[in-house]
Amino acid sequence: MAATPKKKRTAGRILAVGAGLATVGALVAALPAGASGTKDDRGGKGQGYGYGRYVDVQLLSFNDLHGNLEPPTGSAGRVTQIQPDGTTKTIDGVGGVEYLATHLREARKGNPYSVTAAAGDMIGASPLVSGLFHDEPTIEALNRLKLDVSSVGNHEFDEGARELARMQNGGCHPTEGCFEEGKRFKGAKFPYLAANVTNEKTGRPVLDPYFVWERNGVKVGFIGVTLEGTADIVSAEGIKGLKFGDEIETINKYTKILERKGVKSIVALLHEGGAPASGSYNYNCDSPGPGDGISGPIVDIAKKVSPQVDALVTGHTHQAYACTVPDPSGKPRTVTSAASFGKLYTDTTLTYDRRTKDIVRTAVSSANHVVTRDVAKAEDMTRLIDRWKTLAAPIASRPVGYISGDVDNPFDAPEKSLGNLIADAQLEGMAPADKGGAQLALMNPGGVRAPLVHKASAGEGDGVVTYGEAYTVQPFTNMMTAVDLTGAQLITALQQQVSGPNQAAPKILQVSKGFTYTLDLTKTGADRIVVSSVKLNGEAIDPSKTYRVAMNEFLAGGGDGFAVLKEHKNKLVGASDLDLFTAYLGAHSSASAPLAPPATGRITVVK
């Protein structure tokens, strides 16, 4: 269990550059009485290199990149900003690693103590330019970004533990080999941390549990964990023999270990998150008003994680927040998340006390910043993307369909036009008797990764859907199944969308045409499903009748908390979800007759 960087991480990897969020004056004012000092106390030798008592450590962080090397399009490349008068403004065209690299490099300037960390899901569910090559391009990009450390997320396990080990250690793909002639994949130069992911037989972490960043005697320990429920949301085959432990217990365990090693400044990188009351990236989630603040799993976790942990960098929910949540001793502690897809980064100032070797918590400040595209592209990232795009071009640029307008995938909408389109494609592909005889289809919302945008993105022409764009929407290549479920099991599945593990953060299945029901959000738990409203082609679902249902292998295995779906019978495996999606687009659209975005209304929502 290494606590220090791998050998290949040379001393030059941990460079001291970056700019804090707060002014020095503000930080001095925030220090405990008698703690503030002269310029030499804070900067040492008058050079700002922190040889005095207090040192400002800049923590730059982000999460849930999901291999989005190119700028995300449509709603995936959009953030909301609160204006000074309280109104909100939509900022279009944000994100992309060419711009993220520039923003991070500019942010580091002038700050000699800067560390960059991530909270998981750097890879997995990636667009084609990365996903086609098993995310080697993204790891290469993160190395160039000078990422110092990352926790694992659930998507790091999409291709199983063996593939995650290859991402860390390097080597060519076990079946597809090396993607570039004469080049061997070198792996991540940063450590992936997985403190709560252990081998069931040995009890030992599958990757390093923690990492200690050090410069000129300043030490900050990072503990990395993923959400305890990872096993419920990834393919079971790839994680056989692994155990995902309790986040709080694990962080507290390694906090004690780090303290025994003399590391008292500690940051937890946790791939679990929450939901702020506002979707704006600059929302003040410490506002005390009714209904304000942040909710979700991260709140309960933050309240129980050891007070010796000085900040929590989180992810998974794709939300943006820079909040404080009280620790077990009642003191406020910073909890942050930078949305997803590289649209934001978080800049946190941690004031380090050389005498106590700890962070002065009253001086911590944090804020999210937009990765705008009004800055120069990082040329090295452009070259990296162009290199991999050239390799992918013969596959990626092939037209597979045509649309007459944006087919959107709004994050906060129970029913999505794109979800309907995918469910319809799955039903059509699995409906023939020799393909499974499906009568309806269910699609998990987390498997729909990006919108289909009408505007051309790479010279293919407006309305043209390329294979690369379809892949970005459905990147998992899950195999489809047709199974028997009783009407009672179908109703239970709908209830599991909003109860049990999904009660705090509902997962609303996307349904095929003809399957309808009412979702009553004025109620709680399973009662949110109006059972009498559940119908197929206008007829009420009969609890005792058997129905043939199309769904992907992930759902059929009970993924996303849908335990009842594991009770299916008579499973028939069909083509992949991506193959059915592209086949449907090809069959129902042409250049002269593009496909119109499907209407919503299959799920009636009562608020």
Tab-separated table of C-alpha atoms in Angstrom, residues 189-470:
chain	number	residue	atom	x	y	z
A	189	LYS	CA	1.402	8.913	-14.212
A	190	PHE	CA	-0.905	9.828	-11.339
A	191	PRO	CA	-2.048	7.313	-8.700
A	192	TYR	CA	-5.627	6.069	-8.829
A	193	LEU	CA	-6.838	5.623	-5.237
A	194	ALA	CA	-9.326	2.934	-4.191
A	195	ALA	CA	-9.196	2.688	-0.401
A	196	ASN	CA	-12.606	1.025	-0.031
A	197	VAL	CA	-12.272	-1.415	-2.951
A	198	THR	CA	-10.735	-4.583	-1.600
A	199	ASN	CA	-10.077	-8.152	-2.612
A	200	GLU	CA	-12.704	-10.336	-0.917
A	201	LYS	CA	-10.137	-13.004	-0.074
A	202	THR	CA	-7.247	-10.880	1.177
A	203	GLY	CA	-9.070	-7.750	2.336
A	204	ARG	CA	-6.380	-5.595	0.735
A	205	PRO	CA	-7.157	-2.581	-1.508
A	206	VAL	CA	-6.891	-3.305	-5.213
A	207	LEU	CA	-5.075	0.009	-5.739
A	208	ASP	CA	-3.301	2.459	-3.432
A	209	PRO	CA	-5.636	3.699	-0.668
A	210	TYR	CA	-3.899	7.044	-0.166
A	211	PHE	CA	-1.253	9.372	-1.565
A	212	VAL	CA	0.883	12.024	0.127
A	213	TRP	CA	1.678	15.168	-1.841
A	214	GLU	CA	4.752	16.956	-0.555
A	215	ARG	CA	6.700	20.089	-1.381
A	216	ASN	CA	9.317	21.824	0.759
A	217	GLY	CA	8.088	20.026	3.857
A	218	VAL	CA	4.409	20.798	3.234
A	219	LYS	CA	2.475	17.524	3.226
A	220	VAL	CA	-1.143	16.932	2.196
A	221	GLY	CA	-2.585	13.442	2.309
A	222	PHE	CA	-5.290	12.306	-0.114
A	223	ILE	CA	-7.604	9.372	0.600
A	224	GLY	CA	-9.588	8.101	-2.385
A	225	VAL	CA	-12.844	6.129	-2.224
A	226	THR	CA	-15.721	5.356	-4.555
A	227	LEU	CA	-19.353	5.012	-3.568
A	228	GLU	CA	-20.206	1.924	-1.554
A	229	GLY	CA	-23.010	1.083	-4.001
A	230	THR	CA	-20.704	0.712	-7.016
A	231	ALA	CA	-21.472	-3.006	-7.273
A	232	ASP	CA	-25.126	-2.143	-7.976
A	233	ILE	CA	-24.383	0.143	-10.916
A	234	VAL	CA	-21.651	-1.636	-12.884
A	235	SER	CA	-21.545	-4.979	-14.650
A	236	ALA	CA	-21.168	-7.756	-12.084
A	237	GLU	CA	-18.848	-9.779	-14.318
A	238	GLY	CA	-15.987	-7.270	-14.177
A	239	ILE	CA	-15.934	-6.898	-10.389
A	240	LYS	CA	-16.112	-10.521	-9.276
A	241	GLY	CA	-14.107	-11.023	-6.109
A	242	LEU	CA	-14.175	-7.355	-5.123
A	243	LYS	CA	-15.807	-5.759	-2.095
A	244	PHE	CA	-16.877	-2.111	-1.933
A	245	GLY	CA	-16.663	-0.919	1.663
A	246	ASP	CA	-18.336	1.828	3.665
A	247	GLU	CA	-17.033	5.251	2.648
A	248	ILE	CA	-17.053	6.766	6.138
A	249	GLU	CA	-15.370	3.830	7.874
A	250	THR	CA	-12.706	3.667	5.173
A	251	ILE	CA	-11.868	7.372	5.183
A	252	ASN	CA	-11.697	7.427	8.988
A	253	LYS	CA	-9.466	4.323	9.012
A	254	TYR	CA	-6.903	5.817	6.645
A	255	THR	CA	-7.103	9.215	8.300
A	256	LYS	CA	-5.717	7.568	11.454
A	257	ILE	CA	-3.018	5.830	9.422
A	258	LEU	CA	-1.936	9.100	7.818
A	259	GLU	CA	-1.894	10.845	11.194
A	260	ARG	CA	0.374	8.128	12.570
A	261	LYS	CA	2.705	8.845	9.661
A	262	GLY	CA	2.774	12.529	10.618
A	263	VAL	CA	0.390	13.713	7.894
A	264	LYS	CA	-2.231	15.929	9.520
A	265	SER	CA	-3.522	17.833	6.459
A	266	ILE	CA	-5.941	15.476	4.731
A	267	VAL	CA	-8.323	15.723	1.757
A	268	ALA	CA	-10.856	13.006	0.912
A	269	LEU	CA	-11.512	12.340	-2.777
A	270	LEU	CA	-14.935	10.739	-2.737
A	271	HIS	CA	-16.941	9.568	-5.733
A	272	GLU	CA	-20.302	10.243	-4.152
A	273	GLY	CA	-22.213	13.492	-4.157
A	274	GLY	CA	-25.265	15.560	-3.479
A	275	ALA	CA	-27.807	17.880	-5.034
A	276	PRO	CA	-27.756	21.618	-4.305
A	277	ALA	CA	-31.073	23.473	-4.242
A	278	SER	CA	-30.034	25.368	-7.374
A	279	GLY	CA	-28.495	24.054	-10.571
A	280	SER	CA	-26.358	27.191	-10.995
A	281	TYR	CA	-22.647	26.553	-10.627
A	282	ASN	CA	-22.134	29.665	-8.465
A	283	TYR	CA	-25.110	29.092	-6.148
A	284	ASN	CA	-24.395	29.876	-2.512
A	285	CYS	CA	-25.381	26.553	-0.994
A	286	ASP	CA	-24.552	27.846	2.473
A	287	SER	CA	-27.579	30.146	2.269
A	288	PRO	CA	-29.760	29.564	5.366
A	289	GLY	CA	-33.125	30.103	3.648
A	290	PRO	CA	-35.854	27.437	3.684
A	291	GLY	CA	-35.285	24.834	0.981
A	292	ASP	CA	-31.742	26.095	0.397
A	293	GLY	CA	-28.499	24.211	0.819
A	294	ILE	CA	-27.510	20.773	-0.361
A	295	SER	CA	-29.054	17.334	0.103
A	296	GLY	CA	-28.182	13.778	-0.809
A	297	PRO	CA	-25.766	11.077	0.353
A	298	ILE	CA	-22.761	13.380	0.632
A	299	VAL	CA	-24.379	15.366	3.458
A	300	ASP	CA	-24.693	12.351	5.759
A	301	ILE	CA	-21.199	11.185	4.843
A	302	ALA	CA	-19.612	14.598	5.434
A	303	LYS	CA	-21.241	14.876	8.842
A	304	LYS	CA	-19.609	11.612	9.969
A	305	VAL	CA	-16.154	11.728	8.353
A	306	SER	CA	-13.386	12.427	10.882
A	307	PRO	CA	-12.856	16.119	11.766
A	308	GLN	CA	-9.176	15.579	10.894
A	309	VAL	CA	-10.185	15.555	7.204
A	310	ASP	CA	-9.922	19.159	6.046
A	311	ALA	CA	-11.923	19.077	2.802
A	312	LEU	CA	-13.981	16.693	0.672
A	313	VAL	CA	-13.762	16.724	-3.128
A	314	THR	CA	-16.773	14.824	-4.447
A	315	GLY	CA	-18.523	13.731	-7.654
A	316	HIS	CA	-20.919	11.196	-9.175
A	317	THR	CA	-24.072	13.361	-9.219
A	318	HIS	CA	-22.706	15.683	-11.945
A	319	GLN	CA	-23.759	18.679	-9.847
A	320	ALA	CA	-21.812	21.861	-9.117
A	321	TYR	CA	-21.339	23.080	-5.562
A	322	ALA	CA	-18.828	24.614	-3.174
A	323	CYS	CA	-20.504	24.215	0.207
A	324	THR	CA	-19.676	23.789	3.836
A	325	VAL	CA	-21.139	20.896	5.819
A	326	PRO	CA	-20.468	20.596	9.561
A	327	ASP	CA	-18.072	17.845	10.618
A	328	PRO	CA	-18.804	15.610	13.645
A	329	SER	CA	-17.483	18.327	15.967
A	330	GLY	CA	-19.882	20.877	14.461
A	331	LYS	CA	-17.238	22.892	12.609
A	332	PRO	CA	-17.904	23.837	8.957
A	333	ARG	CA	-15.900	21.928	6.361
A	334	THR	CA	-15.577	22.468	2.609
A	335	VAL	CA	-17.370	20.021	0.286
A	336	THR	CA	-17.024	20.604	-3.468
A	337	SER	CA	-18.012	19.200	-6.856
A	338	ALA	CA	-17.308	20.587	-10.342
A	339	ALA	CA	-20.304	19.278	-12.334
A	340	SER	CA	-19.078	16.999	-15.168
A	341	PHE	CA	-17.429	16.684	-18.591
A	342	GLY	CA	-14.721	19.259	-17.778
A	343	LYS	CA	-17.167	22.179	-17.809
A	344	LEU	CA	-15.905	23.510	-14.479
A	345	TYR	CA	-12.955	23.251	-12.166
A	346	THR	CA	-12.840	24.033	-8.456
A	347	ASP	CA	-10.167	26.269	-6.957
A	348	THR	CA	-9.727	25.803	-3.192
A	349	THR	CA	-7.214	27.575	-0.963
A	350	LEU	CA	-5.977	25.490	1.966
A	351	THR	CA	-3.866	27.490	4.410
A	352	TYR	CA	-1.225	25.184	5.859
A	353	ASP	CA	0.308	25.844	9.282
A	354	ARG	CA	3.894	24.581	9.352
A	355	ARG	CA	3.910	24.555	13.145
A	356	THR	CA	0.889	22.254	13.529
A	357	LYS	CA	1.291	20.612	10.094
A	358	ASP	CA	-2.455	21.060	9.674
A	359	ILE	CA	-4.849	23.161	7.618
A	360	VAL	CA	-6.274	26.290	9.240
A	361	ARG	CA	-9.904	25.445	8.567
A	362	THR	CA	-11.195	28.975	9.198
A	363	ALA	CA	-9.087	30.178	6.270
A	364	VAL	CA	-10.316	27.680	3.665
A	365	SER	CA	-12.027	29.232	0.642
A	366	SER	CA	-13.424	27.530	-2.432
A	367	ALA	CA	-15.249	28.378	-5.665
A	368	ASN	CA	-16.116	26.815	-9.010
A	369	HIS	CA	-14.913	28.371	-12.254
A	370	VAL	CA	-16.250	27.926	-15.781
A	371	VAL	CA	-14.033	26.340	-18.432
A	372	THR	CA	-14.855	28.913	-21.076
A	373	ARG	CA	-13.755	28.627	-24.683
A	374	ASP	CA	-12.652	32.250	-25.008
A	375	VAL	CA	-9.072	31.307	-24.151
A	376	ALA	CA	-6.378	29.876	-26.384
A	377	LYS	CA	-6.491	26.141	-26.935
A	378	ALA	CA	-3.671	24.157	-25.359
A	379	GLU	CA	-1.702	23.125	-28.437
A	380	ASP	CA	-0.490	19.857	-26.947
A	381	MET	CA	-4.087	18.808	-26.260
A	382	THR	CA	-5.140	19.753	-29.780
A	383	ARG	CA	-2.381	17.564	-31.201
A	384	LEU	CA	-3.401	14.700	-28.922
A	385	ILE	CA	-7.064	14.906	-29.954
A	386	ASP	CA	-6.230	15.228	-33.654
A	387	ARG	CA	-3.962	12.172	-33.474
A	388	TRP	CA	-6.668	9.959	-31.997
A	389	LYS	CA	-9.407	11.442	-34.204
A	390	THR	CA	-7.384	10.512	-37.264
A	391	LEU	CA	-7.272	6.908	-36.066
A	392	ALA	CA	-11.013	6.927	-35.324
A	393	ALA	CA	-12.139	8.840	-38.432
A	394	PRO	CA	-12.967	5.900	-40.738
A	395	ILE	CA	-15.471	4.635	-38.166
A	396	ALA	CA	-16.556	7.843	-36.482
A	397	SER	CA	-17.517	9.864	-39.569
A	398	ARG	CA	-19.859	7.303	-41.127
A	399	PRO	CA	-23.466	8.679	-41.301
A	400	VAL	CA	-26.017	6.446	-39.575
A	401	GLY	CA	-29.121	8.657	-39.641
A	402	TYR	CA	-30.661	12.119	-39.901
A	403	ILE	CA	-32.629	14.281	-37.441
A	404	SER	CA	-34.749	17.384	-38.011
A	405	GLY	CA	-33.837	19.013	-34.691
A	406	ASP	CA	-32.020	18.516	-31.408
A	407	VAL	CA	-33.001	15.308	-29.616
A	408	ASP	CA	-32.351	16.433	-26.087
A	409	ASN	CA	-31.310	14.645	-22.920
A	410	PRO	CA	-32.053	17.128	-20.103
A	411	PHE	CA	-30.418	16.037	-16.869
A	412	ASP	CA	-33.302	16.949	-14.568
A	413	ALA	CA	-36.282	15.781	-16.660
A	414	PRO	CA	-37.925	12.449	-15.726
A	415	GLU	CA	-38.781	11.727	-19.351
A	416	LYS	CA	-36.382	12.660	-22.127
A	417	SER	CA	-36.957	12.821	-25.870
A	418	LEU	CA	-33.707	10.967	-26.480
A	419	GLY	CA	-34.633	8.334	-23.896
A	420	ASN	CA	-37.882	7.738	-25.763
A	421	LEU	CA	-36.007	7.397	-29.043
A	422	ILE	CA	-33.626	4.817	-27.590
A	423	ALA	CA	-36.423	2.816	-25.932
A	424	ASP	CA	-38.337	2.766	-29.233
A	425	ALA	CA	-35.225	1.539	-31.035
A	426	GLN	CA	-34.768	-1.241	-28.498
A	427	LEU	CA	-38.408	-2.315	-28.744
A	428	GLU	CA	-38.307	-2.420	-32.531
A	429	GLY	CA	-35.092	-4.432	-32.540
A	430	MET	CA	-36.323	-6.977	-29.984
A	431	ALA	CA	-39.997	-7.205	-31.063
A	432	PRO	CA	-39.775	-9.792	-33.892
A	433	ALA	CA	-40.624	-13.276	-32.659
A	434	ASP	CA	-37.183	-14.619	-33.561
A	435	LYS	CA	-35.505	-11.674	-31.765
A	436	GLY	CA	-37.350	-11.992	-28.476
A	437	GLY	CA	-40.977	-10.973	-29.045
A	438	ALA	CA	-40.706	-7.867	-26.832
A	439	GLN	CA	-43.876	-5.864	-26.092
A	440	LEU	CA	-42.193	-2.918	-24.409
A	441	ALA	CA	-38.704	-1.660	-23.603
A	442	LEU	CA	-37.122	-0.128	-20.514
A	443	MET	CA	-33.928	1.957	-20.661
A	444	ASN	CA	-31.869	3.116	-17.671
A	445	PRO	CA	-31.399	6.918	-17.756
A	446	GLY	CA	-27.713	6.728	-16.819
A	447	GLY	CA	-27.013	4.864	-20.055
A	448	VAL	CA	-28.038	7.882	-22.144
A	449	ARG	CA	-24.858	9.926	-22.089
A	450	ALA	CA	-25.301	12.925	-24.424
A	451	PRO	CA	-27.882	14.657	-26.620
A	452	LEU	CA	-28.110	14.373	-30.388
A	453	VAL	CA	-27.421	17.848	-31.753
A	454	HIS	CA	-28.808	19.002	-35.102
A	455	LYS	CA	-25.990	21.444	-35.840
A	456	ALA	CA	-22.982	19.947	-37.610
A	457	SER	CA	-19.973	19.440	-35.335
A	458	ALA	CA	-17.288	18.243	-37.754
A	459	GLY	CA	-18.339	19.142	-41.273
A	460	GLU	CA	-20.781	16.246	-41.642
A	461	GLY	CA	-23.699	18.610	-42.317
A	462	ASP	CA	-26.591	19.819	-40.169
A	463	GLY	CA	-28.899	17.029	-39.084
A	464	VAL	CA	-26.487	14.222	-39.938
A	465	VAL	CA	-25.969	11.696	-37.142
A	466	THR	CA	-22.581	10.029	-37.429
A	467	TYR	CA	-21.540	6.755	-35.868
A	468	GLY	CA	-19.293	8.727	-33.543
A	469	GLU	CA	-22.219	10.822	-32.323
A	470	ALA	CA	-24.401	7.746	-31.817
